[in-house]
Coordinates of C-alpha atoms in Angstrom, one line a residue:
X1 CA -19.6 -12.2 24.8
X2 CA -20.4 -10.1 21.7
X3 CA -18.8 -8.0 19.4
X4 CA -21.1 -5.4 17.3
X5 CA -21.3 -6.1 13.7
X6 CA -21.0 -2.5 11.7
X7 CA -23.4 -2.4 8.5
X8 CA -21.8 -4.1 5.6
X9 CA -19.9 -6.4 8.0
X10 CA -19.9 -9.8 9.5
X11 CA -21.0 -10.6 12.9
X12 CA -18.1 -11.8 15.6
X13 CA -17.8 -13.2 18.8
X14 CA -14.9 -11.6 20.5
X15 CA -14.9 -9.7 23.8
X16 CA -16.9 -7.0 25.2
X17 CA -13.3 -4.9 25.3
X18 CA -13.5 -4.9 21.3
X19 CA -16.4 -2.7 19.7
X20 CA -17.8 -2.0 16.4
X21 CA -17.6 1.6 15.9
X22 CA -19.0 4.1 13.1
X23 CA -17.2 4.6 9.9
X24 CA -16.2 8.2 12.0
X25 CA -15.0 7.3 15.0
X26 CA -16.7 9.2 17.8
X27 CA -13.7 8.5 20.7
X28 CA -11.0 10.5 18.4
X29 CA -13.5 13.4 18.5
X30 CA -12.0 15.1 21.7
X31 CA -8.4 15.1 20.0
X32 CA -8.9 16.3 16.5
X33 CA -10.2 18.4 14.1
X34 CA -10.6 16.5 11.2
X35 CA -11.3 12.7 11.6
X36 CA -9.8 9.8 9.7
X37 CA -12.4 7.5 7.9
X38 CA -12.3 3.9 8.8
X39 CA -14.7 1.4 7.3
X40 CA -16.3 -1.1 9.3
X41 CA -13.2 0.2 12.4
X42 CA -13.6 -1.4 16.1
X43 CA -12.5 0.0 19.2
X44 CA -11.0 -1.0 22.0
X45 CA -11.4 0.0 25.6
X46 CA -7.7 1.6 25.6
X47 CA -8.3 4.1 23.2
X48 CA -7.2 2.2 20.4
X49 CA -9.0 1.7 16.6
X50 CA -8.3 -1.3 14.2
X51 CA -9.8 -1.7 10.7
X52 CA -8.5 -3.1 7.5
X53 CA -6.6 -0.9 5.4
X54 CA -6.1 -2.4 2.5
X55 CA -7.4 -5.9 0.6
X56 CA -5.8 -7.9 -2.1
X57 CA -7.9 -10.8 -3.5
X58 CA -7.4 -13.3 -5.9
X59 CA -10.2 -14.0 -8.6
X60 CA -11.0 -17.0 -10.7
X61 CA -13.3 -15.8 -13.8
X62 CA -15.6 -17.7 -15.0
X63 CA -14.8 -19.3 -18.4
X64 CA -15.1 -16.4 -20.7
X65 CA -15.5 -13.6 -19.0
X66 CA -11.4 -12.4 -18.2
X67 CA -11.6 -12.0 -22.0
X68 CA -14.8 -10.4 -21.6
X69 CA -13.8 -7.8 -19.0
X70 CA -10.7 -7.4 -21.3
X71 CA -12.7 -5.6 -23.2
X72 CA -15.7 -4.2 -20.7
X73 CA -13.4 -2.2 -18.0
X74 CA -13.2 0.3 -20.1
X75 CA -17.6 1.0 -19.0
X76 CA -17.0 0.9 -15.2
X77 CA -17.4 4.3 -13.8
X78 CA -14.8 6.0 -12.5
X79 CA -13.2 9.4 -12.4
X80 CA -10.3 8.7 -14.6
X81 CA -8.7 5.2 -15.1
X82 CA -5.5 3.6 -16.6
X83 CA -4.3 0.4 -18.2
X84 CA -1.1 -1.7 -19.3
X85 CA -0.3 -4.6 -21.5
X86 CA 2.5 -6.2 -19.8
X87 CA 5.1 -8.6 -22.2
X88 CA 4.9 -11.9 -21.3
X89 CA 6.7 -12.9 -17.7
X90 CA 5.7 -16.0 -16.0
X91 CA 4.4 -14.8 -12.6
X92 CA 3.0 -11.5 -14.2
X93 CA 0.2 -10.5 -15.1
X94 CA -1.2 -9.7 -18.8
X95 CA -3.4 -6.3 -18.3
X96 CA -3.1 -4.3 -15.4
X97 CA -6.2 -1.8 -15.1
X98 CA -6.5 1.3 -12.4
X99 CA -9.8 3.1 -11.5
X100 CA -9.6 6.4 -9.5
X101 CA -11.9 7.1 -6.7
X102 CA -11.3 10.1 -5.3
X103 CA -7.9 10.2 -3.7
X104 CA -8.1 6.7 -4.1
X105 CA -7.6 4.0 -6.9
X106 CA -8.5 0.4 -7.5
X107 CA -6.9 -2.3 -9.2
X108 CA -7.6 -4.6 -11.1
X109 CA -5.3 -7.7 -12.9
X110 CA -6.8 -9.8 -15.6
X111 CA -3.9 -12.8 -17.2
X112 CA -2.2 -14.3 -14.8
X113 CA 1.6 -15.1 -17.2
X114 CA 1.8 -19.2 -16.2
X115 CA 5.6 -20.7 -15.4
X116 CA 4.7 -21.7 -19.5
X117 CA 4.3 -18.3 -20.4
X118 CA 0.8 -19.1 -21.4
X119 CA -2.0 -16.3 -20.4
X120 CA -4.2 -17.6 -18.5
X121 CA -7.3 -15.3 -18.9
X122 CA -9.1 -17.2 -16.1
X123 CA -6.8 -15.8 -13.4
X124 CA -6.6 -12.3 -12.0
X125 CA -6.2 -10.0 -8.6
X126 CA -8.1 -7.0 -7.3
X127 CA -6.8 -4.6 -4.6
X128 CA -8.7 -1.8 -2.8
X129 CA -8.2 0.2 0.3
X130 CA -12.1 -0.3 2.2
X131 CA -11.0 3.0 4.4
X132 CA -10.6 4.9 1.1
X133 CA -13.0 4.0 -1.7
X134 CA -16.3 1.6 0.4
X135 CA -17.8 5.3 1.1
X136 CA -18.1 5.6 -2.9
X137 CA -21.0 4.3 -4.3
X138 CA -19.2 3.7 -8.2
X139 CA -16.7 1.4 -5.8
X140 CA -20.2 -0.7 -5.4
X141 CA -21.3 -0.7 -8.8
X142 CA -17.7 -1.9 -10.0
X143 CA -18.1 -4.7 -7.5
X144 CA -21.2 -5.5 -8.6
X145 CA -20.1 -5.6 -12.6
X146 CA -17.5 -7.7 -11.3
X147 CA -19.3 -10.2 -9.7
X148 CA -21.0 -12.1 -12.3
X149 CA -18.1 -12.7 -13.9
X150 CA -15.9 -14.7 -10.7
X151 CA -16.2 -18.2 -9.7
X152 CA -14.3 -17.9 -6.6
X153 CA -12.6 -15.6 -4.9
X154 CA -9.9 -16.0 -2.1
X155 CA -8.2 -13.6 0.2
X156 CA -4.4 -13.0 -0.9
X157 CA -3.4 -10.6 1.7
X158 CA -4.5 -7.3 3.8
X159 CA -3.4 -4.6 5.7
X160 CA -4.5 -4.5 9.8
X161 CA -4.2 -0.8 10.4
X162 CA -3.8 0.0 14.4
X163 CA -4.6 3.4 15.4
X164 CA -3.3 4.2 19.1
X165 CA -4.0 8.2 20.4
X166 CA -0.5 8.4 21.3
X167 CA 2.2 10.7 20.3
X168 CA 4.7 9.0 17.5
X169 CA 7.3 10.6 19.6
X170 CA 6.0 8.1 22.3
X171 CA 6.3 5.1 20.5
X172 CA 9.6 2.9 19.5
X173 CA 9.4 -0.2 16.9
X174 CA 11.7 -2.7 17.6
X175 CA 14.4 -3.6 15.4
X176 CA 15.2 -7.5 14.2
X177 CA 17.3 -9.1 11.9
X178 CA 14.7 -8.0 8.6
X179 CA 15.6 -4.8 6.6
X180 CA 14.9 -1.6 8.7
X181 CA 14.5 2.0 7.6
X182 CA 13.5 5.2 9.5
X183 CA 12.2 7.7 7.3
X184 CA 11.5 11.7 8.5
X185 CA 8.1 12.9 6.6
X186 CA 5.2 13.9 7.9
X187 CA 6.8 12.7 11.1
X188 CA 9.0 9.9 11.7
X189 CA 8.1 6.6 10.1
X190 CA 9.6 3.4 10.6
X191 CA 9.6 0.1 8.3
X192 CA 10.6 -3.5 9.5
X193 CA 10.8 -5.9 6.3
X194 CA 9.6 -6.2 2.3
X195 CA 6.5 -4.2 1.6
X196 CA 3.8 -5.9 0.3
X197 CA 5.1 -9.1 1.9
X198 CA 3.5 -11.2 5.1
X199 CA 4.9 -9.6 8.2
X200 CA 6.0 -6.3 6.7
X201 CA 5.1 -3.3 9.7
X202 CA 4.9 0.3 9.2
X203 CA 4.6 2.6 12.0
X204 CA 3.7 6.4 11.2
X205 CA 2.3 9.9 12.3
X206 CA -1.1 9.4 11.3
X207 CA -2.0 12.8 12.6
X208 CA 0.7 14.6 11.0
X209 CA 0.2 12.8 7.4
X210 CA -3.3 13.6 7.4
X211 CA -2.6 17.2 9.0
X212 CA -4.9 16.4 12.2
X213 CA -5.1 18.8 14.8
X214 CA -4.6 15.8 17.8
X215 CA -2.1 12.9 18.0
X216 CA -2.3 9.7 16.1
X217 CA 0.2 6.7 15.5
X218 CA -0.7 4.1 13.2
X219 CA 0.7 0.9 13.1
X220 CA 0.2 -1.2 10.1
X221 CA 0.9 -4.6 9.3
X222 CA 0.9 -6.7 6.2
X223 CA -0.9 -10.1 7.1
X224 CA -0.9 -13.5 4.4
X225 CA -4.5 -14.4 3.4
X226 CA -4.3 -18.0 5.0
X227 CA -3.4 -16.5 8.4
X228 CA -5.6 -17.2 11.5
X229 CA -5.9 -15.1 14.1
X230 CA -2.9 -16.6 16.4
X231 CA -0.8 -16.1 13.2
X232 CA -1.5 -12.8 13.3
X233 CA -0.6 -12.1 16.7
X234 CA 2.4 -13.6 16.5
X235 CA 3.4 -11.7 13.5
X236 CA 2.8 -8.5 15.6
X237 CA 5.4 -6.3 15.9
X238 CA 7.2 -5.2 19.4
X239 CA 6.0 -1.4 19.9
X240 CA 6.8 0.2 22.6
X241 CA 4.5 3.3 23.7
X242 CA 5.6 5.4 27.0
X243 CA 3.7 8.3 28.2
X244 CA 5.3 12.1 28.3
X245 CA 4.1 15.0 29.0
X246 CA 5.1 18.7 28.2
X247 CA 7.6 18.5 31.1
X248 CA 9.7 15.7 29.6
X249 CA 12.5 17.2 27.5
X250 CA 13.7 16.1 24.8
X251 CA 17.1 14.8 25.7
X252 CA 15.4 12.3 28.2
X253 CA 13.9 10.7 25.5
X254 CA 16.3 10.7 23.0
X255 CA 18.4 9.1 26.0
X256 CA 16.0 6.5 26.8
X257 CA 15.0 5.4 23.8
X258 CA 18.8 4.9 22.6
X259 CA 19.7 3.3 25.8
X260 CA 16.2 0.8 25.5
X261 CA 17.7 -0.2 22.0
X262 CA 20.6 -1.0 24.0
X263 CA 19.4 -2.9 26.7
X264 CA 17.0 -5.0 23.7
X265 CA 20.5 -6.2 22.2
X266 CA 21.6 -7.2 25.4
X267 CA 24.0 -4.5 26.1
X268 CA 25.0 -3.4 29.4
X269 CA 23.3 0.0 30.2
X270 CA 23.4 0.7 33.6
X271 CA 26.8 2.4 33.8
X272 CA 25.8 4.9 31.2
X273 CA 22.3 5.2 33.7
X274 CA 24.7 5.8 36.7
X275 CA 26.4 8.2 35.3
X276 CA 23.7 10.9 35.1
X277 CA 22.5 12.9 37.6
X278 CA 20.0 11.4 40.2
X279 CA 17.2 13.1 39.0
X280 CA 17.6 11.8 35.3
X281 CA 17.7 8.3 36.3
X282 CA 14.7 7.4 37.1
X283 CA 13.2 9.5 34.3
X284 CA 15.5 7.0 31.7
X285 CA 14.9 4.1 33.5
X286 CA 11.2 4.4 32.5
X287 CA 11.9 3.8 29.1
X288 CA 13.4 0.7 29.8
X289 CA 10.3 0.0 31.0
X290 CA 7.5 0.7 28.6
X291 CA 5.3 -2.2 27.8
X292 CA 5.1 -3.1 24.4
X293 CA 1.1 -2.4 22.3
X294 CA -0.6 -5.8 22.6
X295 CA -2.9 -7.1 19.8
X296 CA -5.7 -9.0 21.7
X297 CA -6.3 -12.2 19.9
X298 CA -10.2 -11.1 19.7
X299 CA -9.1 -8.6 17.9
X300 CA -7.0 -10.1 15.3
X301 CA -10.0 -12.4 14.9
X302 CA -12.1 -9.8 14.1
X303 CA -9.5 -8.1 11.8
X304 CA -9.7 -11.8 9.5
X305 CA -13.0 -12.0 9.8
X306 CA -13.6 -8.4 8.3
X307 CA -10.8 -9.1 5.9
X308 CA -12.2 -12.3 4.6
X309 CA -15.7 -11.0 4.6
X310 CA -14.9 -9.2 1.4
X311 CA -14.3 -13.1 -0.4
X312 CA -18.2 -13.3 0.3
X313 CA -19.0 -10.2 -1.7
X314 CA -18.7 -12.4 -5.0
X315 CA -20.6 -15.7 -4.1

């Protein structure tokens, strides 16, 4: 069993259910106008696309050069780019330098602020979204002036980004006992924990933030560095996705979905079921039912696999 490798990625061995696709994903070609851009994306047999959406790595510099990008970042080629000195704070970091790509940025952290409050200039970060800047050729180069300059790099954290050609009004996130918000923008989004922590889940209207002409919910989570692919799946969150049609009105759903909340705490719904009329039942009922979006464990291990892959641009 094989799983395509996409050029500038690693090769896995998965499942033939999980596919390599192009940076454009043909399959969403049928439902929109204007397609999303996925670097190095795979596809599943449902329907479904998974890539990484965004990368955090930690760097060690080789002695010398933190000071020496200090005062080099200012060369790398960008369209515009930022920086701050930050005071000291242990767990900080020293100089904090942004490149813009497009509608995209990188970062870039040199000084990690020790528990001492020393700088230690041999220490920084760099964060990227692949999906955003990998199609840029300056995003190469300023890996590439990087790269002499790092002893070792390791994979902090990333982004798995889950792309289901399903309505958002078809899907439900599960609530637990971490901070929960709904927010209505571009479509309803939903947020289950810290951001920029392991285990933190955002589920969104892909299409409607990116003004696509076909349906598109993403659902993203924020995995740890060190986790494997069974870590991952268990971190998944519990999505539900039901299928409706033009015929299914609006109150049915708003009905089911509330009264699926319900039944999930371990209320008793099936007196509030009983009391509508016949035909509605059945029609509810169905969104007590709606199984919940798996993340085969192939496919988490592909998502590390891609994720880590970018620890190897540096050695």
């Amino acid at each position: 069993m094989a799983m395509n490798k996409n050029e500038g990625g690693s090769a896995y061995s998965p499942n033939p259910d999980v596919k390599s696709g192009p940076c454009l994903i043909a399959g969403f070609q049928p439902l929109t106008v204007v397609h999303p851009f996925y670097w190095n994306a795979y596809k599943t047999e449902s329907g479904a696309t998974f890539s990484i959406d965004m990368v955090r790595l930690k760097l060690s510099f080789i002695n010398g050069k933190g000071e020496w990008l200090s005062t080099h970042a200012q060369t790398f080629d960008c369209d515009s780019m930022s920086a701050w000195t930050s005071k000291i704070r242990p767990g900080g970091w020293y100089e904090l330098w942004s490149f813009d790509l497009g509608d995209s940025s990188v970062a870039l952290g040199i000084g990690f602020m020790e528990p001492s409050c020393k700088v230690n200039m041999n220490r920084g970060f760099i964060e990227f979204n692949p999906n955003k800047v990998a199609g840029d050729k300056r995003f190469w180069r300023l890996l590439e002036k990087l790269a002499p300059c790092i002893s070792h790099a390791r994979l902090k954290r990333f982004d798995l980004a889950y792309d289901l050609p399903t309505s958002r009004l078809d899907c439900r996130l599960s609530k637990d006992r971490r901070m929960y918000k709904s927010v209505i923008s571009n479509g309803i989004t939903e947020y289950l924990g810290i951001k920029n922590t392991p285990g933190y889940v955002k589920v969104y209207d892909k299409a409607a933030e990116m003004h696509l002409s076909g349906v598109l919910t993403r659902i993203e989570l924020t995995c740890d560095g060190e986790w494997n692919a069974g870590q991952v799946v268990a971190h998944w969150p519990q999505v539900h996705a039901w299928h409706s049609d033009e015929s299914t009105r609006d109150w049915v759903r708003v009905v089911g979905i509330m009264l699926a909340e319900k039944a999930e705490r371990g209320e008793e719904v099936e007196t509030l079921i009983n009391m509508l009329g016949w035909r509605s039942r059945p029609k509810v009922r169905e969104y007590l039912r709606t199984p919940m979006v798996e993340l085969p464990a192939d496919c988490a291990a592909a998502a590390v696999a891609e994720a880590r892959s970018w620890c190897a641009r540096f050695e």
